[in-house]
Short mmCIF file of C-alpha atoms and ligand atoms in Angstrom, two decimals:
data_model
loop_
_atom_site.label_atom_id
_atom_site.label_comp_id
_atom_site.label_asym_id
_atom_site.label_seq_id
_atom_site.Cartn_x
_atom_site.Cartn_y
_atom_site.Cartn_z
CA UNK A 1 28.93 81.43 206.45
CA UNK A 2 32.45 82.35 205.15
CA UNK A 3 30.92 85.72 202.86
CA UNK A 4 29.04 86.36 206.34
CA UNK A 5 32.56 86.89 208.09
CA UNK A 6 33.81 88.89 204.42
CA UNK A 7 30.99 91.18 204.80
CA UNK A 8 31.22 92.49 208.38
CA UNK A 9 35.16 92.52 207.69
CA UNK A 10 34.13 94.78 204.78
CA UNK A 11 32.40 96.97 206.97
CA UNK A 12 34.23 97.58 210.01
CA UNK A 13 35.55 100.94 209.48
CA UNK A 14 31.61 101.91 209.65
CA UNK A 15 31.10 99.74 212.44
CA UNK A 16 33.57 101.20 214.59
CA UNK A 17 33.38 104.79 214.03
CA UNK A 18 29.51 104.36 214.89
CA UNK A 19 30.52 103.17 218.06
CA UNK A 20 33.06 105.59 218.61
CA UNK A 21 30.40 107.96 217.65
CA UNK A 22 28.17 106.53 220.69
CA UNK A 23 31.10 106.63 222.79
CA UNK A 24 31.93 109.67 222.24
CA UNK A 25 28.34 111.11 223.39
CA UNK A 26 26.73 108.85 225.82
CA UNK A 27 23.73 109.55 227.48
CA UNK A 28 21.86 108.44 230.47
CA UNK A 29 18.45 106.17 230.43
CA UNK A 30 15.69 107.44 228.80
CA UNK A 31 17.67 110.53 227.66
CA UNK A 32 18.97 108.67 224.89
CA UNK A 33 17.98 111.62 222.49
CA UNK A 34 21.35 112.39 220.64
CA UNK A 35 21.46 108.64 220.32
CA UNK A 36 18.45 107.59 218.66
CA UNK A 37 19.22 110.42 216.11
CA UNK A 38 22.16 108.35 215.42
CA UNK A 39 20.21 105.87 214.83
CA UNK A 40 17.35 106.83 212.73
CA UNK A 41 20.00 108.81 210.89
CA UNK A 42 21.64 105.45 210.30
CA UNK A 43 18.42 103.11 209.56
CA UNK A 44 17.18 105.69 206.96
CA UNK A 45 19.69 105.54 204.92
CA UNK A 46 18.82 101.64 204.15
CA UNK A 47 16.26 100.16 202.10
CA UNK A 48 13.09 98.62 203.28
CA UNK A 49 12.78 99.52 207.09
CA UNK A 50 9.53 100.65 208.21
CA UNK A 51 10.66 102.54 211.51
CA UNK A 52 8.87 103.50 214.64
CA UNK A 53 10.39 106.37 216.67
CA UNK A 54 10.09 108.03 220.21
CA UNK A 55 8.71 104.21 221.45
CA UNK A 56 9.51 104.53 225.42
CA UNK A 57 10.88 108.12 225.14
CA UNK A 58 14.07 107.05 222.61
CA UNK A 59 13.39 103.85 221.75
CA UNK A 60 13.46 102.67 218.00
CA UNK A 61 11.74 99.78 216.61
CA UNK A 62 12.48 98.82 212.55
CA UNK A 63 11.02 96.55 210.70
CA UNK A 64 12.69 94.52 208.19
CA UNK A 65 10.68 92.49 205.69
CA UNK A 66 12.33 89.55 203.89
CA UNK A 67 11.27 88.55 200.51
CA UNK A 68 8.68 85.98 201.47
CA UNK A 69 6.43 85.65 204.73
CA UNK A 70 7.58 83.67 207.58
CA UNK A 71 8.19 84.01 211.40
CA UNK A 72 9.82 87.17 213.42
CA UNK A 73 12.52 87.40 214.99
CA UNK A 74 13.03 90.31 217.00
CA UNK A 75 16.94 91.54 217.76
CA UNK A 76 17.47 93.60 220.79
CA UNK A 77 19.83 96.30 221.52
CA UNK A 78 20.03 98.48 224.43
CA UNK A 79 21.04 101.91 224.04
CA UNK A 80 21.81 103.67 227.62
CA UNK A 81 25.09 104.71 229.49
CA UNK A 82 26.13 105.27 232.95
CA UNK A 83 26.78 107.84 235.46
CA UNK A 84 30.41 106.97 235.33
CA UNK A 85 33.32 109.26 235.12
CA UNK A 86 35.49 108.24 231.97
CA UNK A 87 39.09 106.97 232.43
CA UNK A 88 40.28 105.94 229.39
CA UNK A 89 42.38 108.18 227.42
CA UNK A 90 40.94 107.15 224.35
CA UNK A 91 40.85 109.46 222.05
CA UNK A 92 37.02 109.44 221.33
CA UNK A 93 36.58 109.06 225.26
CA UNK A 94 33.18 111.01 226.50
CA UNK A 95 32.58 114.61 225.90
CA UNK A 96 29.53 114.43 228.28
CA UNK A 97 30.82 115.07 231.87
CA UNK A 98 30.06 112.19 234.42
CA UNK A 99 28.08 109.99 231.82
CA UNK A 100 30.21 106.97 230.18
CA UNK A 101 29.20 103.90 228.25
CA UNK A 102 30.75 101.93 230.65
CA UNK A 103 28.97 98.58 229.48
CA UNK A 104 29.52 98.16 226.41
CA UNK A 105 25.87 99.55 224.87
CA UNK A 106 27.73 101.48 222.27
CA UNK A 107 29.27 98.64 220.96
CA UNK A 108 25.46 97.00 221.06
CA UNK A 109 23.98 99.64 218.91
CA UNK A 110 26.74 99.35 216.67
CA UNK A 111 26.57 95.66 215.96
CA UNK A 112 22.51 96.56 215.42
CA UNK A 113 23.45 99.03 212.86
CA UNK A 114 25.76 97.10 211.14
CA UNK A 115 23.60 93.53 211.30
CA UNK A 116 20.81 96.07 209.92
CA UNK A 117 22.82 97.44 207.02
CA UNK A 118 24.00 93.70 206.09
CA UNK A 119 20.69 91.93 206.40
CA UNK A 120 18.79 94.90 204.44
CA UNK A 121 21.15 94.06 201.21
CA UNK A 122 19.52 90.38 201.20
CA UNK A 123 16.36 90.52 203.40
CA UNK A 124 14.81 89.39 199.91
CA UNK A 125 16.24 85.36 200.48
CA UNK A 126 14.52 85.84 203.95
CA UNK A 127 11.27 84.53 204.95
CA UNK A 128 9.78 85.99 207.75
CA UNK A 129 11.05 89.73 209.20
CA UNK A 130 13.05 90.89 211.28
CA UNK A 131 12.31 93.28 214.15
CA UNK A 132 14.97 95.60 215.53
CA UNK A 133 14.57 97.24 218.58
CA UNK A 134 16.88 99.56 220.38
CA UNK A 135 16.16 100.11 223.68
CA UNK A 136 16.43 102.97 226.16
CA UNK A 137 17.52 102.46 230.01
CA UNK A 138 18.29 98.98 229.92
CA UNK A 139 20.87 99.92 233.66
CA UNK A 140 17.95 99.40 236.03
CA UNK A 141 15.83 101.94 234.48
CA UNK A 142 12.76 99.61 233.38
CA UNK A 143 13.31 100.62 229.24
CA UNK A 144 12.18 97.17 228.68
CA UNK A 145 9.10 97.44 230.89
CA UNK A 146 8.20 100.39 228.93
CA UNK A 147 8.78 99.26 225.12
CA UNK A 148 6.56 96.28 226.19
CA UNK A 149 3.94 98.84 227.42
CA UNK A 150 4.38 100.83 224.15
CA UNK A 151 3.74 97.68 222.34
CA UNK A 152 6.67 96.53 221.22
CA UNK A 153 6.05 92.71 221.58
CA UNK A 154 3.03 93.28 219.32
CA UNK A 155 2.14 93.53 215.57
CA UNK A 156 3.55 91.56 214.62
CA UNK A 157 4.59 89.60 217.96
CA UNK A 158 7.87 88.15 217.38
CA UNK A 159 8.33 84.28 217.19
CA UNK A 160 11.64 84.36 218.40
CA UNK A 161 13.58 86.97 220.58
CA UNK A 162 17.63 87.50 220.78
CA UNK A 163 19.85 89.61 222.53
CA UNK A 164 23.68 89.89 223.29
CA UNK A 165 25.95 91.35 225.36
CA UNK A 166 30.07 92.22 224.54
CA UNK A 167 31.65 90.67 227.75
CA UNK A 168 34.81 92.09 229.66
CA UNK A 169 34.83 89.19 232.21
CA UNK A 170 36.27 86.70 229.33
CA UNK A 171 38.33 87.46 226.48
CA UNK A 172 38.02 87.66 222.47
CA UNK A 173 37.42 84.33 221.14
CA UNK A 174 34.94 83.27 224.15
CA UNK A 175 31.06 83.14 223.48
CA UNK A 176 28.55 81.83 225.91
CA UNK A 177 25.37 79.93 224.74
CA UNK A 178 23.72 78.19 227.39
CA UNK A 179 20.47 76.36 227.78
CA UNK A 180 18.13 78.19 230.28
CA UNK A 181 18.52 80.67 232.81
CA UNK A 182 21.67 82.47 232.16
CA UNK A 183 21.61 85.79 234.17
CA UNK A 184 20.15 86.28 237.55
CA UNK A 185 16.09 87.53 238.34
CA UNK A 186 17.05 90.67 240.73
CA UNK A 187 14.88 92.25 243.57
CA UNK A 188 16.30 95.32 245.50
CA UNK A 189 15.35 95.17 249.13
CA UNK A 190 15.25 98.39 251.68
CA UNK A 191 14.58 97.33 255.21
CA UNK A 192 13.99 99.71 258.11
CA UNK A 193 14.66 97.74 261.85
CA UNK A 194 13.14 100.20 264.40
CA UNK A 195 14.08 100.07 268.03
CA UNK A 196 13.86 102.35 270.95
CA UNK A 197 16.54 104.92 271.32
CA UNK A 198 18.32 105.35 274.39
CA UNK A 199 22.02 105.55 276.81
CA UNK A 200 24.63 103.21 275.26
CA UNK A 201 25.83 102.90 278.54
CA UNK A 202 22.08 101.61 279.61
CA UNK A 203 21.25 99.59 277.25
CA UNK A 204 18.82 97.61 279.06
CA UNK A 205 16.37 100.86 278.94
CA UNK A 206 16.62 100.86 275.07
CA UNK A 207 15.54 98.38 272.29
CA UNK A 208 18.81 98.28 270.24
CA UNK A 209 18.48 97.71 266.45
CA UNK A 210 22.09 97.97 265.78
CA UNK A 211 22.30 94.35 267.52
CA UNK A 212 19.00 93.18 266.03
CA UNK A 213 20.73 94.42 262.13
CA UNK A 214 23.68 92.53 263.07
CA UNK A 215 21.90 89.38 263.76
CA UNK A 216 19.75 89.66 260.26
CA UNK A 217 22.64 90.01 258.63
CA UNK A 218 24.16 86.73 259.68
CA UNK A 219 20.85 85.06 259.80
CA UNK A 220 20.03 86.00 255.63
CA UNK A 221 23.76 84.37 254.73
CA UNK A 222 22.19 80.93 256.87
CA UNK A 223 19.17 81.18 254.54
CA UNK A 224 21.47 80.77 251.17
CA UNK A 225 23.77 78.31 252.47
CA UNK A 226 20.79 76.07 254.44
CA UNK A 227 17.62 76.42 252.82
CA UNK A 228 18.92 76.69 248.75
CA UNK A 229 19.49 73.38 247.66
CA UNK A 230 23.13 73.24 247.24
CA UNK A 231 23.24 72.59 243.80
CA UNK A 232 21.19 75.82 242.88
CA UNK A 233 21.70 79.38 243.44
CA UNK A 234 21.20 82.67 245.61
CA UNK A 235 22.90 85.63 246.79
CA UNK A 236 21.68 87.71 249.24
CA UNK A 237 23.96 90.83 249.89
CA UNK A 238 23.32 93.53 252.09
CA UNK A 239 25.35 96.46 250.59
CA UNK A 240 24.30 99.26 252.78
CA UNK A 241 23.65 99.62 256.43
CA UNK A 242 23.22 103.01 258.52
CA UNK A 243 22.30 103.68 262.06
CA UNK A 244 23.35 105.69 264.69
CA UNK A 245 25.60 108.85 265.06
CA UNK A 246 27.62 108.59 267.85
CA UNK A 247 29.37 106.38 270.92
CA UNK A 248 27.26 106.32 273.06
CA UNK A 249 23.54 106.67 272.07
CA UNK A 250 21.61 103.90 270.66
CA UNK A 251 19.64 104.93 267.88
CA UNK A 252 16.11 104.49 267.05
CA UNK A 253 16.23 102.72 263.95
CA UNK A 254 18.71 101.23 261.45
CA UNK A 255 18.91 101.34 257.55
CA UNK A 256 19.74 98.50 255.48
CA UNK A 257 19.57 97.78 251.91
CA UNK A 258 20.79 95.18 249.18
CA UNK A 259 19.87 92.71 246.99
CA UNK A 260 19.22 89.57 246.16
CA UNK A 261 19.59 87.28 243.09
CA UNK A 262 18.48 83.93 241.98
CA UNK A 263 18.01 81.92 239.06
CA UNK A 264 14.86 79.69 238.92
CA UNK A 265 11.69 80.47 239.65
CA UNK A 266 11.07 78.25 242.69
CA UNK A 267 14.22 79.43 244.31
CA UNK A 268 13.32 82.89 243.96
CA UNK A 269 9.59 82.21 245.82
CA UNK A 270 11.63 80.49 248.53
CA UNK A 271 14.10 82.94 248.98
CA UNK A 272 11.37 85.84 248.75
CA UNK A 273 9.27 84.47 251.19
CA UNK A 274 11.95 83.21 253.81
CA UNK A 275 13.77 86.63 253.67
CA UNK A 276 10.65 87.97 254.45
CA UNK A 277 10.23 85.35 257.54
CA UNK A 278 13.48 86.07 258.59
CA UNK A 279 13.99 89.56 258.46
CA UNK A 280 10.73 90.14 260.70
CA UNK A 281 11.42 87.04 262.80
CA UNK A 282 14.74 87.64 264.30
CA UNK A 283 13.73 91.18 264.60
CA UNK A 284 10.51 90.31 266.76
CA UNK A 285 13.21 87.86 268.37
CA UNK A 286 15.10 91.46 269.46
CA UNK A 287 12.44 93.14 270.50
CA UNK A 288 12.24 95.56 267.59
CA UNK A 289 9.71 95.73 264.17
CA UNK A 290 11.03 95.54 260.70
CA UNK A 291 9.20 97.22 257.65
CA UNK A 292 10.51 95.81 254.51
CA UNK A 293 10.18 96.78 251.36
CA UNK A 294 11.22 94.77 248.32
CA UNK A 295 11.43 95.76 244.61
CA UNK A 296 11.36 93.39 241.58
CA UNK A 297 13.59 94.91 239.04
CA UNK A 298 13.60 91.53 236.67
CA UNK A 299 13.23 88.06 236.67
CA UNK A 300 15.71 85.82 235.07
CA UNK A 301 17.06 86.15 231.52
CA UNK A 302 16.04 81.98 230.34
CA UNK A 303 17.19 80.85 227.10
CA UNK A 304 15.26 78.49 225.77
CA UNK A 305 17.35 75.45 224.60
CA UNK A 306 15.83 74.91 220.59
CA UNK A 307 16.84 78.45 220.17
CA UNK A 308 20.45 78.55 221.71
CA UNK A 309 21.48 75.18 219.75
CA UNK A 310 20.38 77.44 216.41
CA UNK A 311 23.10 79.62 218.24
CA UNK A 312 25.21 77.63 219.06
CA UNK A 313 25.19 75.81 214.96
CA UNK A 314 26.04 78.90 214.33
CA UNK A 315 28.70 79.80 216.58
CA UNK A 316 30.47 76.76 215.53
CA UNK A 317 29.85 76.89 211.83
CA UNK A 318 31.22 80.79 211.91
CA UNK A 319 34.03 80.32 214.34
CA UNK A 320 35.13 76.72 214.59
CA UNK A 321 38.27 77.98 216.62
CA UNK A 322 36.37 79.45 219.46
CA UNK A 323 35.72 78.30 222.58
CA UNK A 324 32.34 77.95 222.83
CA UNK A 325 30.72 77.54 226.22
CA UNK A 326 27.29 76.10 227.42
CA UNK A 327 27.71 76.34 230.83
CA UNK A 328 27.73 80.17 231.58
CA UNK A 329 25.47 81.85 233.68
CA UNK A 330 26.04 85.18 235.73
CA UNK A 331 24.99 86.94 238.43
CA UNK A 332 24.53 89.84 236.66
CA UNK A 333 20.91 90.76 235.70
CA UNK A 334 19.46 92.06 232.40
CA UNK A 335 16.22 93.64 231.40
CA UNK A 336 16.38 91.38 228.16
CA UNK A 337 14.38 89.11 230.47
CA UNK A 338 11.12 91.12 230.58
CA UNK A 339 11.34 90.75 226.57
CA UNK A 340 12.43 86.83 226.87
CA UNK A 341 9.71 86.40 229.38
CA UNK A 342 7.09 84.70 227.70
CA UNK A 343 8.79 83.89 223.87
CA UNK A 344 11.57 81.56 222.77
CA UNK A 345 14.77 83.30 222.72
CA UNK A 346 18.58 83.41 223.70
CA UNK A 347 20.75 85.85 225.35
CA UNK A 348 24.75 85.25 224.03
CA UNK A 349 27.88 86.46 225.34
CA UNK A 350 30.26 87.62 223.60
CA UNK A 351 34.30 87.76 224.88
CA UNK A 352 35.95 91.41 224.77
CA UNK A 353 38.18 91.63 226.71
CA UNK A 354 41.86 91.74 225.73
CA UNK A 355 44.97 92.01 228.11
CA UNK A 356 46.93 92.00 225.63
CA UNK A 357 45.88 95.47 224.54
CA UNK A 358 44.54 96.70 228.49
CA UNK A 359 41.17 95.98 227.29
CA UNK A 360 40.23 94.18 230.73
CA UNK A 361 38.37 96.34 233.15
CA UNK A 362 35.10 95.02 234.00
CA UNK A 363 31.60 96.15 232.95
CA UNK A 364 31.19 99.96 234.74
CA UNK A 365 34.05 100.63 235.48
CA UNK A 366 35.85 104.33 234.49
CA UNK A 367 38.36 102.27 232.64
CA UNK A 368 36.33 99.75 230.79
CA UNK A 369 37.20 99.44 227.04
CA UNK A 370 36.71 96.32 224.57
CA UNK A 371 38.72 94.62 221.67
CA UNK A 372 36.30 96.10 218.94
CA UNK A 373 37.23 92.82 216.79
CA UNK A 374 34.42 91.32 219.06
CA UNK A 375 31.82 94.33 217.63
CA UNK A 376 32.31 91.55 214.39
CA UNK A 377 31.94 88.50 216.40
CA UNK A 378 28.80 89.49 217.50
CA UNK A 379 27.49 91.11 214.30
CA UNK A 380 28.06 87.84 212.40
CA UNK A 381 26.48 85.74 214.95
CA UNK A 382 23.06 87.23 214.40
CA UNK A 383 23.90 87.32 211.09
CA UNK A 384 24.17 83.79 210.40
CA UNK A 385 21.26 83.13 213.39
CA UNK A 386 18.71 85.02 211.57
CA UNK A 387 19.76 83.52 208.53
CA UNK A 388 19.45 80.27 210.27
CA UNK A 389 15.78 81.31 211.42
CA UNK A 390 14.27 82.86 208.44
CA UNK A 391 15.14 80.38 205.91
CA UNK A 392 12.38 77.94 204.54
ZN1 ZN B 401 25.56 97.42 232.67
ZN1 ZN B 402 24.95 96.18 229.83
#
């Protein structure tokens, strides 16, 4: 475990200008062109890949076979930035106008790149293979939907799946392993409340769905905090609402949109179905019809709890002076969990932030930055997991 923390020492200078090099030219989901350059450029200079190009638009899956047969483990990386507007002043800050990698996916590529370039110099004490796969348009774009379609969870079909994501919202020397779900499943919802238009000083000749929105609202926040059982999970948040145009008309309809989030399968049927009942019922109740409309964008990211103590063995055996947590979830949601959805895997977090240094803005942000020390963290974790994995 020690040489493990020696090598990706030896290599940081590569590490980190590959990610400055992704930094420095981000690019949006499934325009990840530039990108995946970088990264065939990268893979080919290395020894025994067999690697798969153009999977999903930019994807890249590479094959790494270890010196005697055994299971796969597949290592995901997503590759995508944001329509952000860089604040930074860094010195490799983007050159692309409006497009930043704002979350961190730079970093991800470059612990790939550098966990590929370490494994490939002793994938012959391995038994099994690995897979990496670099992913396009992981920010809500469905790049995991589509490297599934392209056929990325087959030949072979990995035995095991991992992922990881750098994390701004806790600081170097934090990692999160936790049994089960750990990020959020995440519909969108659009909803459309449609009255009858009319005087706003006469409101009793119009069917006002200003009032009726107002009273959904309230009524979706009593569906969290009365119908989830408290010691679960939900968030319902309506981020968007639009109707009307002036003082003293009452509009036809009213906009709203939002989303929700849950963790557990049975929550998120209850929730699903009540928001339904709701939505329509308290607008019936108003005198007005609701059409609703709700998107699944992905369910939750579950780790399953064999493979996050392998994690977690190896979390502590690499970095005994951590602080290891098995308690986090988030919120947050992750297309990982398309790719986790029906094989054994974990999703880590890694700390990166650093106040220290004014490495602290959140995920998406025009100032986010991260303590590359955690680019190593991360890359030694899988490291020593796979290790862990492929070993008779
Ligand atoms: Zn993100
Ligand atoms: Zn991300």
């Amino acid at each position: 475990m020690k040489e493990i923390l020696a090598q990706v020492d030896q290599v940081f200078t590569y590490t980190s200008k590959l990610r400055r090099e992704f930094h420095r030219q981000p690019e949006l989901g499934f325009q990840e062109f530039h990108t995946s350059e970088i990264i065939l450029r990268e893979l080919s200079k290395l020894d025994g890949f067999s690697i798969r190009s153009g999977v999903a638009e930019t994807g890249i899956v590479a094959i790494l076979k270890g010196g005697s047969p055994g299971k796969t483990v597949l290592l995901r990386f997503d590759m995508d930035a944001l329509p952000v507007t860089e604040n930074t002043g860094v010195d490799y800050a983007s050159q692309n106008d409006g497009i930043m990698h704002a979350c961190g996916h730079d970093g991800h590529m470059a612990i790939g790149l550098t966990v590929a370039k370490l494994l490939s110099e002793k994938s012959q004490e391995l038994s099994g293979q690995i897979k990496f796969v670099f992913q396009p348009a992981e920010e809500g774009l469905g790049g995991a939907r589509r490297m599934i379609k392209a056929g990325v969870l087959e030949d072979p079909r990995p035995d095991i799946v991992l992922g990881l994501h750098l994390w701004n919202e806790k600081e170097l020397g934090w990692l999160g392993i936790s049994d089960g779900p750990v990020m959020s499943a995440s519909e969108t919802f659009q909803i459309v409340i449609h009255g009858k238009g009319g005087h706003g000083g006469k409101p009793h000749e119009s069917i006002d769905p200003i009032v009726a929105a107002a009273n959904i609202i309230t009524s979706l926040q009593s569906l969290v905090s009365r119908e989830v059982p408290p010691l679960d999970s939900a968030v319902i948040t309506v981020s968007s609402i639009h109707g009307g145009e002036t003082h003293n008309v009452i509009p036809e309809f009213v906009n709203l949109e939002g989303t929700i989030r849950t963790f557990t399968p049975e929550t998120r049927q209850l929730v699903l179905e009540r928001f339904r009942q709701v939505v329509d019922g308290v607008a019936k109740a108003h005198l007005c019809s609701a059409e609703i409309k709700i998107i699944d964008i992905s369910p939750a990211v579950t780790n399953q709890p064999e493979v996050a103590e392998v994690l977690r063995e190896t979390a502590l055996s690499l970095f005994p002076n951590m602080e290891l947590d098995t308690n986090y979830q988030t919120m947050a949601s992750e297309d990982m969990a398309f790719l986790m959805q029906d094989l054994p895997g974990c999703y880590s977090f890694v700390g990166s932030a650093n106040p220290a240094l004014g490495l602290k803005a959140k995920h998406h942000q025009p100032d986010f930055n991260f303590d590359e020390e955690a680019l190593k963290i991360a890359a030694a974790l899988l490291i020593g997991a796979v290790g862990r994995l492929l070993i008779d």
